[in-house]
Short mmCIF file of C-alpha atoms in Angstrom, two decimals:
data_model
loop_
_atom_site.label_atom_id
_atom_site.label_comp_id
_atom_site.label_asym_id
_atom_site.label_seq_id
_atom_site.Cartn_x
_atom_site.Cartn_y
_atom_site.Cartn_z
CA MET A 171 0.00 0.00 0.00
CA HIS A 172 2.65 2.56 0.96
CA GLU A 173 5.51 0.90 -0.78
CA LEU A 174 6.78 3.96 -2.62
CA GLY A 175 6.80 6.09 0.54
CA LEU A 176 8.25 3.22 2.57
CA THR A 177 10.99 2.64 0.02
CA LYS A 178 11.91 6.31 0.30
CA ASN A 179 12.16 5.85 4.08
CA ILE A 180 14.40 2.82 3.58
CA ILE A 181 16.73 4.62 1.18
CA ALA A 182 16.84 7.68 3.49
CA ILE A 183 17.83 5.51 6.48
CA ILE A 184 20.45 3.62 4.46
CA THR A 185 21.89 6.86 3.04
CA GLU A 186 22.20 8.29 6.54
CA HIS A 187 24.05 5.24 7.86
CA ALA A 188 26.21 4.50 4.82
CA LYS A 189 28.10 7.80 5.23
CA GLY A 190 28.89 8.07 1.55
CA CYS A 191 29.96 4.43 0.99
CA ARG A 192 28.39 2.62 -1.95
CA VAL A 193 25.85 0.06 -0.83
CA LYS A 194 25.65 -3.26 -2.66
CA ARG A 195 23.04 -5.14 -0.63
CA VAL A 196 20.11 -4.22 1.60
CA SER A 197 18.34 -6.85 3.72
CA LEU A 198 14.87 -6.28 5.10
CA SER A 199 12.88 -8.41 7.54
CA VAL A 200 9.20 -8.37 6.65
CA GLY A 201 6.47 -10.21 8.53
CA PRO A 202 3.14 -11.35 7.08
CA GLN A 203 1.19 -8.76 9.11
CA ALA A 204 3.42 -5.82 8.18
CA CYS A 205 0.89 -4.57 5.59
CA VAL A 206 3.67 -4.49 3.04
CA GLU A 207 3.48 -5.92 -0.45
CA THR A 208 7.02 -7.16 -0.99
CA ARG A 209 6.75 -7.34 -4.77
CA ALA A 210 5.71 -3.69 -4.87
CA LEU A 211 8.65 -2.91 -2.57
CA GLU A 212 11.02 -4.62 -4.99
CA PHE A 213 9.45 -2.73 -7.87
CA CYS A 214 9.96 0.62 -6.13
CA PHE A 215 13.43 -0.09 -4.78
CA ASP A 216 15.42 0.25 -8.02
CA ILE A 217 13.58 3.42 -8.95
CA VAL A 218 14.08 5.11 -5.59
CA ALA A 219 17.69 3.86 -5.23
CA ALA A 220 18.74 5.40 -8.57
CA GLY A 221 21.10 8.29 -7.98
CA THR A 222 21.72 7.38 -4.31
CA VAL A 223 24.49 5.39 -2.57
CA ALA A 224 22.25 2.37 -3.01
CA GLU A 225 22.02 2.57 -6.80
CA ASN A 226 22.21 -0.95 -8.29
CA ALA A 227 22.15 -2.52 -4.80
CA THR A 228 20.33 -5.82 -4.48
CA LEU A 229 17.30 -5.97 -2.24
CA GLU A 230 16.94 -9.06 -0.08
CA ILE A 231 13.65 -9.66 1.73
CA LEU A 232 13.82 -12.11 4.61
CA PRO A 233 10.63 -13.59 6.05
CA ALA A 234 9.98 -12.67 9.67
CA SER A 235 7.15 -13.07 12.18
CA GLY A 236 4.13 -10.89 12.91
CA ASP A 237 4.26 -7.26 11.88
CA THR A 238 8.06 -7.05 11.73
CA PHE A 239 9.22 -4.42 9.27
CA LEU A 240 12.93 -3.73 9.71
CA ILE A 241 16.05 -2.93 7.79
CA LYS A 242 18.07 -5.86 9.11
CA GLU A 243 21.43 -4.91 7.66
CA PHE A 244 23.18 -3.55 4.61
CA GLU A 245 26.50 -4.28 2.99
CA THR A 246 28.84 -1.67 1.59
CA GLU A 247 31.27 -2.05 -1.28
CA GLU A 248 34.95 -2.33 -0.53
CA ALA A 249 36.58 1.08 -0.48
CA ALA A 250 38.56 1.54 -3.68
CA MET B 57 -0.15 1.42 -3.08
CA CYS B 58 0.61 5.04 -2.59
CA GLY B 59 2.73 5.30 -5.70
CA THR B 60 -0.53 6.35 -7.29
CA CYS B 61 -1.75 8.81 -4.68
CA GLY B 62 1.67 10.28 -3.97
CA CYS B 63 1.92 9.87 -0.19
CA SER B 64 5.29 10.92 1.16
CA ASP B 65 5.94 12.75 -2.05
CA THR B 66 7.98 15.89 -1.61
CA ALA B 67 5.31 17.83 -3.45
CA ASN B 68 2.81 16.87 -0.80
CA ALA B 69 2.26 19.86 1.49
CA VAL B 70 0.34 19.32 4.73
CA LYS B 71 -1.67 22.21 6.16
CA ILE B 72 -3.31 22.77 9.56
CA THR B 73 -6.25 25.14 9.95
CA ASP B 74 -7.28 26.40 13.40
CA LEU B 75 -11.05 26.84 13.19
CA SER B 76 -11.16 29.30 16.11
CA THR B 77 -8.95 31.82 14.33
CA GLY B 78 -9.10 30.65 10.73
CA ALA B 79 -5.29 30.70 10.65
CA THR B 80 -3.64 28.20 8.33
CA GLN B 81 -0.06 27.03 8.61
CA THR B 82 1.94 24.68 6.44
CA VAL B 83 3.47 22.10 8.73
CA ARG B 84 5.25 20.11 6.15
CA GLU B 85 6.39 20.74 2.62
CA GLY B 86 6.76 17.05 1.88
CA SER B 87 7.91 13.81 3.42
CA ILE B 88 9.10 13.91 7.00
CA LEU B 89 12.41 12.55 5.77
CA ASN B 90 12.91 15.44 3.39
CA ALA B 91 11.77 17.96 5.95
CA SER B 92 11.84 21.64 5.13
CA ARG B 93 14.18 23.99 6.98
CA ALA B 94 11.44 25.21 9.30
CA GLU B 95 10.50 21.72 10.21
CA GLN B 96 14.06 20.65 10.86
CA ASP B 97 14.26 23.42 13.45
CA HIS B 98 10.92 22.36 14.77
CA HIS B 99 12.00 18.75 15.19
CA ALA B 100 15.55 19.57 16.15
CA HIS B 101 15.34 17.09 19.01
CA ASP B 102 14.70 14.27 16.56
CA GLU B 103 18.03 14.86 14.94
CA GLU B 104 19.77 14.34 18.26
CA HIS B 105 18.67 10.73 18.32
CA HIS B 106 20.92 10.07 15.40
CA HIS B 107 24.20 11.57 16.57
CA HIS B 108 25.16 8.71 18.81
CA GLU B 109 24.46 6.07 16.19
CA GLY B 110 27.72 6.90 14.44
CA ASP B 111 30.96 5.19 15.16
CA ASP B 112 29.94 2.42 17.51
CA GLN B 113 27.66 0.94 14.88
CA PRO B 114 27.80 -2.86 14.96
CA HIS B 115 29.44 -4.11 11.81
CA ARG B 116 31.37 -7.05 10.49
CA HIS B 117 33.50 -7.52 7.41
CA GLY B 118 31.96 -9.26 4.46
CA PRO B 119 33.68 -10.64 1.38
CA GLY B 120 33.86 -7.17 -0.16
CA GLY B 121 33.04 -4.30 2.11
CA GLU B 122 31.42 -4.05 5.50
CA ILE B 123 28.10 -5.48 6.57
CA ILE B 124 26.35 -3.04 8.85
CA SER B 125 23.67 -4.42 11.13
CA LEU B 126 20.84 -1.94 11.60
CA GLU B 127 17.70 -3.68 12.88
CA THR B 128 16.07 -0.32 12.30
CA ALA B 129 12.31 -0.09 12.09
CA ILE B 130 11.40 1.57 8.82
CA LEU B 131 8.64 3.58 10.49
CA GLN B 132 10.92 4.46 13.39
CA LYS B 133 10.61 8.23 13.04
CA ASN B 134 6.83 8.09 13.03
CA ASP B 135 6.84 5.66 15.96
CA GLN B 136 9.17 7.84 18.03
CA ILE B 137 6.95 10.88 17.60
CA ALA B 138 3.88 8.73 18.31
CA GLU B 139 5.39 7.56 21.60
CA ARG B 140 6.10 11.16 22.55
CA ASN B 141 2.49 12.07 21.76
CA ARG B 142 1.32 9.12 23.85
CA GLY B 143 3.41 10.27 26.82
CA TRP B 144 2.05 13.78 26.47
CA PHE B 145 -1.56 12.52 26.40
CA GLU B 146 -1.02 10.26 29.40
CA GLY B 147 0.80 12.93 31.39
CA ARG B 148 -1.98 15.41 30.82
CA GLY B 149 -4.81 12.91 31.26
CA VAL B 150 -6.18 13.30 27.75
CA LEU B 151 -7.93 10.32 26.18
CA ALA B 152 -6.83 10.28 22.53
CA LEU B 153 -8.86 8.08 20.17
CA ASN B 154 -8.04 7.50 16.51
CA LEU B 155 -11.23 7.03 14.45
CA VAL B 156 -10.76 5.14 11.21
CA SER B 157 -13.27 4.16 8.54
CA SER B 158 -14.00 4.35 4.85
CA PRO B 159 -15.20 7.73 3.58
CA GLY B 160 -18.87 8.21 4.45
CA ALA B 161 -19.19 5.64 7.24
CA GLY B 162 -20.35 8.39 9.60
CA LYS B 163 -17.31 9.41 11.66
CA THR B 164 -18.19 13.09 11.65
CA THR B 165 -21.89 12.47 12.29
CA LEU B 166 -21.01 10.23 15.24
CA LEU B 167 -18.71 12.93 16.60
CA GLU B 168 -21.40 15.59 16.25
CA ALA B 169 -23.86 13.41 18.17
CA THR B 170 -21.22 12.64 20.82
CA ILE B 171 -20.26 16.29 21.32
CA LYS B 172 -23.89 17.35 21.69
CA ALA B 173 -24.72 14.51 24.10
CA LEU B 174 -21.72 15.25 26.33
CA GLU B 175 -21.66 19.03 26.12
CA ASN B 176 -22.22 19.54 29.85
CA ASP B 177 -20.19 16.51 30.81
CA ILE B 178 -16.89 16.04 29.01
CA LYS B 179 -14.70 18.51 27.17
CA ILE B 180 -14.05 17.27 23.63
CA SER B 181 -11.63 18.45 20.98
CA VAL B 182 -11.20 17.05 17.50
CA ILE B 183 -8.41 16.80 14.96
CA GLU B 184 -9.99 16.39 11.53
CA GLY B 185 -7.98 14.75 8.76
CA ASP B 186 -9.04 15.13 5.15
CA GLN B 187 -7.19 15.60 1.91
CA MET B 188 -8.96 18.89 1.19
CA THR B 189 -11.57 21.30 2.69
CA THR B 190 -12.31 22.41 6.26
CA ASN B 191 -15.93 21.20 5.99
CA ASP B 192 -15.65 18.55 8.70
CA ALA B 193 -13.86 20.79 11.19
CA GLU B 194 -16.58 23.41 10.62
CA ARG B 195 -19.25 20.81 11.39
CA ILE B 196 -17.42 19.89 14.61
CA ARG B 197 -17.06 23.52 15.63
CA ASP B 198 -20.73 24.13 14.92
CA ALA B 199 -21.55 21.14 17.16
CA GLY B 200 -19.69 22.89 19.97
CA ALA B 201 -16.15 21.47 20.18
CA ASN B 202 -12.72 22.84 19.41
CA ALA B 203 -11.44 21.57 16.10
CA VAL B 204 -8.33 21.72 14.00
CA GLN B 205 -8.38 20.63 10.39
CA ILE B 206 -5.37 18.90 8.89
CA ASN B 207 -5.35 18.81 5.10
CA THR B 208 -3.00 16.11 3.94
CA GLY B 209 -3.01 17.21 0.30
CA ALA B 210 -2.16 14.10 -1.66
CA GLY B 211 -1.59 12.04 1.50
CA CYS B 212 -4.03 9.31 2.44
CA HIS B 213 -3.50 9.11 6.23
CA LEU B 214 -2.41 11.15 9.26
CA GLU B 215 1.08 10.75 10.69
CA ALA B 216 2.32 11.30 14.24
CA ASP B 217 4.13 14.59 13.60
CA MET B 218 0.92 16.14 12.24
CA ILE B 219 -0.82 15.23 15.49
CA SER B 220 1.96 16.70 17.60
CA ASP B 221 1.63 19.99 15.68
CA ALA B 222 -2.16 20.01 15.81
CA VAL B 223 -2.19 19.32 19.55
CA LYS B 224 -0.11 22.45 20.18
CA THR B 225 -2.85 24.49 18.53
CA LEU B 226 -5.74 22.65 20.19
CA ASP B 227 -4.18 22.45 23.65
CA PRO B 228 -6.71 19.91 25.02
CA VAL B 229 -7.37 20.28 28.76
CA ALA B 230 -6.78 17.58 31.39
CA GLY B 231 -9.60 15.06 31.63
CA SER B 232 -10.80 15.75 28.10
CA VAL B 233 -11.26 13.50 25.09
CA LEU B 234 -9.33 14.15 21.90
CA PHE B 235 -10.83 12.52 18.83
CA ILE B 236 -8.54 12.15 15.87
CA GLU B 237 -10.71 11.65 12.81
CA ASN B 238 -8.37 10.05 10.35
CA VAL B 239 -8.59 10.39 6.58
CA GLY B 240 -11.40 8.13 5.33
CA ASN B 241 -9.39 5.11 4.24
CA LEU B 242 -9.38 1.54 5.53
CA VAL B 243 -5.86 0.75 4.36
CA CYS B 244 -3.00 3.12 5.18
CA PRO B 245 -4.04 4.52 8.60
CA ALA B 246 -3.71 1.00 10.08
CA MET B 247 0.04 1.27 9.76
CA PHE B 248 0.67 4.64 11.38
CA ASP B 249 0.67 4.97 15.15
CA LEU B 250 -0.36 8.50 16.17
CA GLY B 251 0.10 8.02 19.92
CA GLU B 252 -3.59 7.30 20.52
CA ARG B 253 -4.96 5.09 23.33
CA MET B 254 -6.71 2.99 20.71
CA LYS B 255 -7.98 2.91 17.19
CA ILE B 256 -11.74 2.71 16.72
CA ALA B 257 -12.97 1.37 13.39
CA ILE B 258 -16.40 2.43 12.15
CA ILE B 259 -18.27 0.57 9.47
CA SER B 260 -21.77 1.32 8.29
CA THR B 261 -24.49 -1.12 7.39
CA THR B 262 -24.57 0.23 3.83
CA GLU B 263 -21.01 -0.94 3.20
CA GLY B 264 -21.76 -4.64 3.41
CA GLU B 265 -20.91 -7.10 6.14
CA ASP B 266 -17.66 -8.32 4.56
CA LYS B 267 -15.63 -5.12 5.08
CA PRO B 268 -13.65 -6.68 7.97
CA LEU B 269 -12.59 -9.55 5.71
CA LYS B 270 -11.63 -7.22 2.87
CA TYR B 271 -9.58 -4.90 5.10
CA PRO B 272 -8.37 -7.16 7.94
CA HIS B 273 -5.36 -5.06 8.97
CA MET B 274 -7.51 -2.14 10.02
CA PHE B 275 -9.93 -4.28 11.99
CA ARG B 276 -7.06 -6.12 13.64
CA ALA B 277 -5.48 -2.81 14.67
CA SER B 278 -8.70 -1.54 16.27
CA GLU B 279 -9.83 -2.30 19.82
CA LEU B 280 -13.41 -1.20 19.23
CA VAL B 281 -15.54 -1.63 16.12
CA ILE B 282 -18.66 0.50 15.78
CA ILE B 283 -21.32 -0.58 13.33
CA ASN B 284 -23.10 2.63 12.34
CA LYS B 285 -26.31 3.38 10.40
CA MET B 286 -28.21 0.56 12.11
CA ASP B 287 -31.39 2.52 11.27
CA LEU B 288 -30.77 1.60 7.62
CA ALA B 289 -30.04 -2.09 8.30
CA PRO B 290 -33.52 -3.38 7.30
CA HIS B 291 -33.44 -1.42 4.03
CA VAL B 292 -30.08 -2.69 2.82
CA ASP B 293 -30.44 -6.35 3.84
CA PHE B 294 -27.64 -6.00 6.36
CA ASP B 295 -26.69 -9.38 7.80
CA GLU B 296 -25.81 -8.44 11.37
CA LYS B 297 -24.82 -11.94 12.44
CA ALA B 298 -22.43 -12.36 9.50
CA CYS B 299 -20.90 -8.95 10.16
CA LEU B 300 -20.24 -9.78 13.82
CA GLU B 301 -18.71 -13.11 12.82
CA ASN B 302 -16.49 -11.43 10.27
CA ILE B 303 -15.21 -8.91 12.81
CA LYS B 304 -14.57 -11.70 15.33
CA SER B 305 -12.77 -13.79 12.74
CA VAL B 306 -10.14 -11.10 12.08
CA ASN B 307 -10.05 -9.71 15.63
CA PRO B 308 -11.49 -11.98 18.33
CA ASN B 309 -10.72 -9.39 21.06
CA ALA B 310 -12.51 -6.44 19.51
CA ASP B 311 -15.36 -4.81 21.40
CA ILE B 312 -18.34 -4.18 19.14
CA LEU B 313 -21.08 -1.56 19.41
CA LEU B 314 -24.11 -1.24 17.14
CA LEU B 315 -25.69 2.17 16.84
CA SER B 316 -27.15 4.85 14.64
CA ALA B 317 -25.49 8.25 14.96
CA LYS B 318 -28.47 9.76 13.17
CA SER B 319 -31.41 8.24 15.09
CA LYS B 320 -29.31 8.04 18.32
CA ASP B 321 -30.29 4.39 18.87
CA GLY B 322 -27.51 2.65 20.76
CA ILE B 323 -25.63 5.88 21.37
CA ASP B 324 -25.90 5.54 25.17
CA GLN B 325 -23.72 2.43 25.13
CA TRP B 326 -21.11 4.34 23.19
CA LEU B 327 -21.22 7.23 25.65
CA SER B 328 -20.74 4.90 28.61
CA TYR B 329 -17.90 3.13 26.78
CA LEU B 330 -16.23 6.52 26.38
CA LYS B 331 -16.72 7.43 30.03
CA ASN B 332 -15.26 4.08 31.10
CA GLN B 333 -12.22 4.67 28.93
CA LEU B 334 -11.79 8.16 30.31
CA SER B 335 -11.81 6.93 33.90
CA SER B 336 -9.49 3.96 33.30
#
């Protein structure tokens, strides 16, 4: 339902924590009661990530319990 | 999804209108995460939460770069502000109730009836959420309560920071009830905590008895379900038993009240429910 807005939140949080490093993977934990359509999230992710530190990053969605909706972790690229 | 309606879009300005003065202020130019300058000052204390999350961040080294463990709730900012609202309400002894329903289920009519019935009894103030117009807040003011209208523009729900701004204008007194009439929408408001004591879902007999099955998240998030427009039930072949079963099947713990805000049938039960909540 809010996947575009939520994806913007995700990218904003990642950008804040990545401190300028390129991000190559983002892992989310999403529970069945989170009211989140994961396919819509995947659809939005590439669009919102374009032009940010997370451009071309892969999105991994891990099943979780209840209404869990977390950014579990993210992985940065090796500094050149 | 809100890709179509544009929630959290930067172009989405949110406005608050104080019905007692007619003054309108823009509280947000866009998404809370892309806050305008004024709002950053306003929520300066939010920023502080993030300073200490810097260097001691848990991380490990992956095959290429670093893997940074966050475990960060994606709605964290909203939830933090909601908790602050909740503390403020509890500290002041204000009962905050978040009314959710589809458009036209009778939220405003129920509030009008409630305000009139309790005018000598309980002080009531109302935050009205709609995309456009101050019509509902005007109805509430005409019924005799203080009201603030929030216009969400393109947005389809209220968020916690809007409530914290609106409450500063309304300044509800101790021992009063604050109704938050959310934007008419059975989907998105389920997800956003505003700091309320509870969500109350309202459905009307004209909507059909399967609404709880179609929109289970909202009914699961609500502690009380009000079935409104019971005066119309015989005319629209409303299956009361099926409706009650459907509510119970998605939320076995929900309290249920049947009433008609228009004919006032059943309204006494609702008033005593409110008084019980206020004293507990």
